[in-house]
PDB file of C-alpha atoms in Angstrom:
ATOM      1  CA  UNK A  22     -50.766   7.183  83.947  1.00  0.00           C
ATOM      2  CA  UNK A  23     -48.029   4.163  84.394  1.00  0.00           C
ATOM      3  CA  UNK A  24     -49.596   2.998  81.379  1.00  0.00           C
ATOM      4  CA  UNK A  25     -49.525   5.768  79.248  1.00  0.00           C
ATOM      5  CA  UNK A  26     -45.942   6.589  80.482  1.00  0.00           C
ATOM      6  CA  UNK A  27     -45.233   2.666  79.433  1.00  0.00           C
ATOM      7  CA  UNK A  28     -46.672   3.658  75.907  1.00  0.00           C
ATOM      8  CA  UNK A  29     -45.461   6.693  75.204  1.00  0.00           C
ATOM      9  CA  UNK A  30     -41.606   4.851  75.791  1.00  0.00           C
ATOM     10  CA  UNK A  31     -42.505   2.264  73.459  1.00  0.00           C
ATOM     11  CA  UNK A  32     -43.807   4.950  71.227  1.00  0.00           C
ATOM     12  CA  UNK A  33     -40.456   6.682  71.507  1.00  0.00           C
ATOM     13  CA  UNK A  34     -38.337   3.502  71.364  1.00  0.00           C
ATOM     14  CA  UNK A  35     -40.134   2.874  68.034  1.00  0.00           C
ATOM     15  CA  UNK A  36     -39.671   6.090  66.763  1.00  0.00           C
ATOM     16  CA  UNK A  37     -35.766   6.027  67.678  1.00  0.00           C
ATOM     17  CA  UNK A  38     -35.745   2.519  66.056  1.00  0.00           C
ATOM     18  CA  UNK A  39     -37.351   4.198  63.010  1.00  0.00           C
ATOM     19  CA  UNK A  40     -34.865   7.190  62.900  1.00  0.00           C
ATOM     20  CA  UNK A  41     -31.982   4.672  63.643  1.00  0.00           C
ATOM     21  CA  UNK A  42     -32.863   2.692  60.218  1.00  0.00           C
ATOM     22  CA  UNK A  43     -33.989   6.231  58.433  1.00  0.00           C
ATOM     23  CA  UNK A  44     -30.223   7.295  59.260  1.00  0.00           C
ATOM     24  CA  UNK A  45     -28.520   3.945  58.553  1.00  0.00           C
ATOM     25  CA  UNK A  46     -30.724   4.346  55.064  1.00  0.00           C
ATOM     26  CA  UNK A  47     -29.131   7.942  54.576  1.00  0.00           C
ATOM     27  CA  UNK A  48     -25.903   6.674  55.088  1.00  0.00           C
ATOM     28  CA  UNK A  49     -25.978   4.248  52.814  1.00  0.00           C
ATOM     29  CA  UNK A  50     -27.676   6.517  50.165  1.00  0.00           C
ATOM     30  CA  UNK A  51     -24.982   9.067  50.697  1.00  0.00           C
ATOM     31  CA  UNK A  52     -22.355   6.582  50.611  1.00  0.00           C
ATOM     32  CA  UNK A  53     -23.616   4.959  47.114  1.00  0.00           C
ATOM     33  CA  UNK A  54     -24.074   8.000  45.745  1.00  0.00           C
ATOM     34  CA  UNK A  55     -20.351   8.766  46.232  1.00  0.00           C
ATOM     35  CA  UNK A  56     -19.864   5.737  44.730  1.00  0.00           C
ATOM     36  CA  UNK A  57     -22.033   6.185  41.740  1.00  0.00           C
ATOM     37  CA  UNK A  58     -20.363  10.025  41.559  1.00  0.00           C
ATOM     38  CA  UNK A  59     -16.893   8.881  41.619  1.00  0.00           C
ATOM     39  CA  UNK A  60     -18.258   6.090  38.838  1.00  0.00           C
ATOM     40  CA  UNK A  61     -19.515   8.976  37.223  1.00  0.00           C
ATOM     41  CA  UNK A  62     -15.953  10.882  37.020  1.00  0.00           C
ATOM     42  CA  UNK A  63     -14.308   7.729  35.588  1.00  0.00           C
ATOM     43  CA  UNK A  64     -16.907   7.349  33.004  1.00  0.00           C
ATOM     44  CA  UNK A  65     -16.593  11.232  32.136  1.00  0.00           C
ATOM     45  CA  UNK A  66     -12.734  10.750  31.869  1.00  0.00           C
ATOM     46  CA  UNK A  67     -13.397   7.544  29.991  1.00  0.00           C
ATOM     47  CA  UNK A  68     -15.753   9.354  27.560  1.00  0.00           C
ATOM     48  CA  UNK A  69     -13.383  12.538  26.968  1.00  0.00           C
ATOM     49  CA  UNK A  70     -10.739   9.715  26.104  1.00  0.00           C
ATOM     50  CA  UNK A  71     -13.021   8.147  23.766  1.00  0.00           C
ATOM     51  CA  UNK A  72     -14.137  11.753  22.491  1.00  0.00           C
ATOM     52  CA  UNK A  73      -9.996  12.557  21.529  1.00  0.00           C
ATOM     53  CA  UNK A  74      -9.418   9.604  20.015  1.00  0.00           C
ATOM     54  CA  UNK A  75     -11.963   9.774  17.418  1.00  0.00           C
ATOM     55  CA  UNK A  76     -11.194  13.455  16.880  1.00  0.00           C
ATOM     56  CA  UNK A  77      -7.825  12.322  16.128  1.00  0.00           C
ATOM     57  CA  UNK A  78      -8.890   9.584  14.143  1.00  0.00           C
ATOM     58  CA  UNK A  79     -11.094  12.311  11.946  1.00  0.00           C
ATOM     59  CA  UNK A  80      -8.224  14.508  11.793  1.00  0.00           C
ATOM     60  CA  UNK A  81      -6.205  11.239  10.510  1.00  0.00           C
ATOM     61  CA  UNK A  82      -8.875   9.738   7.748  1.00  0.00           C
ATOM     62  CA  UNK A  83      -9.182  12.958   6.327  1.00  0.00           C
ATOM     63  CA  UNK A  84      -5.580  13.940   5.672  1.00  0.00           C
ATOM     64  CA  UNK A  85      -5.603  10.376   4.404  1.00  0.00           C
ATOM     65  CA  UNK A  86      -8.620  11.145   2.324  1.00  0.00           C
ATOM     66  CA  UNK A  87      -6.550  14.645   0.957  1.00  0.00           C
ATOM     67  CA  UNK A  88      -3.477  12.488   0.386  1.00  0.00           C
ATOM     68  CA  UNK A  89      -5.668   9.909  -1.649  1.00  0.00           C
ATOM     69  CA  UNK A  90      -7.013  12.203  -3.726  1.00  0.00           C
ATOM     70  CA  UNK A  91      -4.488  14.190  -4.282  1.00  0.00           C
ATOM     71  CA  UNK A  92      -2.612  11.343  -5.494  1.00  0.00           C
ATOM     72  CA  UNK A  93      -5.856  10.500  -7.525  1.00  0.00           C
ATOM     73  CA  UNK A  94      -5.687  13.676  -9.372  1.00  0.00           C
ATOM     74  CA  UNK A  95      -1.707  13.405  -9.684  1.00  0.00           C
ATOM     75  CA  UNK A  96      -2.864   9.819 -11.634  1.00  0.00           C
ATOM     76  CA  UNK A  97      -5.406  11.696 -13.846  1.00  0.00           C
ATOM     77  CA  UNK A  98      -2.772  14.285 -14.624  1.00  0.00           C
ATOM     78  CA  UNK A  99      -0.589  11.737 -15.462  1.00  0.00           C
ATOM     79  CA  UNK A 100      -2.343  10.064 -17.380  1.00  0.00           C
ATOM     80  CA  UNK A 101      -3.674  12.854 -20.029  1.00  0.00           C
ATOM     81  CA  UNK A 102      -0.056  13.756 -20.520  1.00  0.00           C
ATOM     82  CA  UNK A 103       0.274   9.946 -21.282  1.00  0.00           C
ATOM     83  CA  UNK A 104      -2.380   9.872 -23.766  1.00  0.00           C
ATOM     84  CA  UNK A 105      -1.657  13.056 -25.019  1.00  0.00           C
ATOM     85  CA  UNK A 106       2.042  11.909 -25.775  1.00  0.00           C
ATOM     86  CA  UNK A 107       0.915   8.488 -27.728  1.00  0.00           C
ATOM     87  CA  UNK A 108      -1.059  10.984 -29.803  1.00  0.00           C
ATOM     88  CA  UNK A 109       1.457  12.556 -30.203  1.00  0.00           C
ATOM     89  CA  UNK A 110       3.248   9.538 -31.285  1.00  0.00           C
ATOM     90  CA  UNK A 111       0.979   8.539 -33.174  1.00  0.00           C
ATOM     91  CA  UNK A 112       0.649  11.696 -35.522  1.00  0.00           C
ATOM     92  CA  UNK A 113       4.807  11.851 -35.689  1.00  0.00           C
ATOM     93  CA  UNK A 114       4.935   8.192 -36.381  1.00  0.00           C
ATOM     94  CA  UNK A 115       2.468   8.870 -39.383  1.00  0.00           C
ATOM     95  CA  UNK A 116       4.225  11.898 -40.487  1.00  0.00           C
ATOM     96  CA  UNK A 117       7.619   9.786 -40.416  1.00  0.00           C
ATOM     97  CA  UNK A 118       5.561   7.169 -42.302  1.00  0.00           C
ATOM     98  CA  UNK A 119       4.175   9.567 -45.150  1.00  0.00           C
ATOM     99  CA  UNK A 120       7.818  11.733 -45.345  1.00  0.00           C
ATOM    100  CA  UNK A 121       9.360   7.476 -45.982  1.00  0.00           C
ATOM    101  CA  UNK A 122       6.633   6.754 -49.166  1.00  0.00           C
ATOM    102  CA  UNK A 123       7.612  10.612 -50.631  1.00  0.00           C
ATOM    103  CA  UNK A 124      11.038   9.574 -49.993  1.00  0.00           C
ATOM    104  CA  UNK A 125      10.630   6.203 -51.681  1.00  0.00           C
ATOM    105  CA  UNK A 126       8.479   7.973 -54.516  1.00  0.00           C
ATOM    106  CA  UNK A 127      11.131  10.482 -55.286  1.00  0.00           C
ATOM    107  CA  UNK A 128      14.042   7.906 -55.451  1.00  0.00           C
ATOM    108  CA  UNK A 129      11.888   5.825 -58.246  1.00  0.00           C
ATOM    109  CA  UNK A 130      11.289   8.707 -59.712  1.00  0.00           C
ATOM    110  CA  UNK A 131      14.952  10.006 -59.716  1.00  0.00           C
ATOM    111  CA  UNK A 132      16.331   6.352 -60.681  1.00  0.00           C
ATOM    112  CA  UNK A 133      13.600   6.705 -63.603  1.00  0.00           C
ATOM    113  CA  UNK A 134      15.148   9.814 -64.624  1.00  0.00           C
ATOM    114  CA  UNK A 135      18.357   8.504 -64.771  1.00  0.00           C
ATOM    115  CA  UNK A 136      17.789   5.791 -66.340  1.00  0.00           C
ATOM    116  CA  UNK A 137      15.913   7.662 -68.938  1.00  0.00           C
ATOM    117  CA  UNK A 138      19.102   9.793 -69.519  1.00  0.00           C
ATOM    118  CA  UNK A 139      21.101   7.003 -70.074  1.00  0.00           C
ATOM    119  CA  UNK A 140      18.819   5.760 -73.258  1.00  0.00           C
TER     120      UNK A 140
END
C-alpha cells in the first residue's frame, strides 16, 4: 500500500509536470499568436496602403492616358486643317499662276493691237 501510495505521487507529480509544460506550451501559443495577429493587422494596414496607392495611381495613368489622347486627336485635327490649307494653297497659287499667263497673253495681244493700229 506504501508502495502504491509512493507511485501513485510520482504518477501525479508527472502528470502535474506534464500539465505544467502543456500550460507553459499554451502560453506561449497564445502569446505568439497575438504576436502573429497584431503582425497580421500591420500587414492588413500595410496592404490597404498598398491597395490606395495603386487605385490612385490608376485613377492618375488614365487621366494621363485621356489627356494624351486627347491631345493626340487635337494633333490629327490639326493637322488635316494643315493639309487641307496647303491644298488650298496650292489650288490658289495655281489659279494666281494661270490668271498671270492670261494676263501676260492679253497684254501681247493688246500691244499687238496697237501696234497694228499704228501701221
Amino acid at each position: 500500500a506504501h508502495q502504491q501510495a509512493s507511485e501513485a505521487r510520482a504518477s501525479e507529480s508527472k502528470l502535474r509536470a506534464v500539465a505544467d509544460d502543456a500550460t507553459v506550451e499554451v502560453m506561449r501559443l497564445r502569446e505568439r499568436a497575438i504576436r502573429d495577429e497584431q503582425a497580421l493587422a500591420g500587414l492588413r494596414a500595410s496592404l490597404h496602403g498598398a491597395e490606395e496607392k495603386a487605385r490612385v495611381a490608376q485613377a492618375v495613368s488614365q487621366r494621363a492616358r485621356a489627356e494624351v489622347s486627347g491631345e493626340h486627336n487635337a494633333l490629327l485635327e490639326a493637322q488635316a486643317r494643315l493639309d487641307f490649307a496647303e491644298e488650298e494653297t496650292r489650288s490658289l497659287k495655281a489659279r494666281l499662276d494661270a490668271a498671270e499667263r492670261e494676263k501676260s497673253f492679253l497684254l501681247a495681244a493688246c500691244n499687238q493691237g496697237g501696234k497694228a493700229e499704228r501701221l
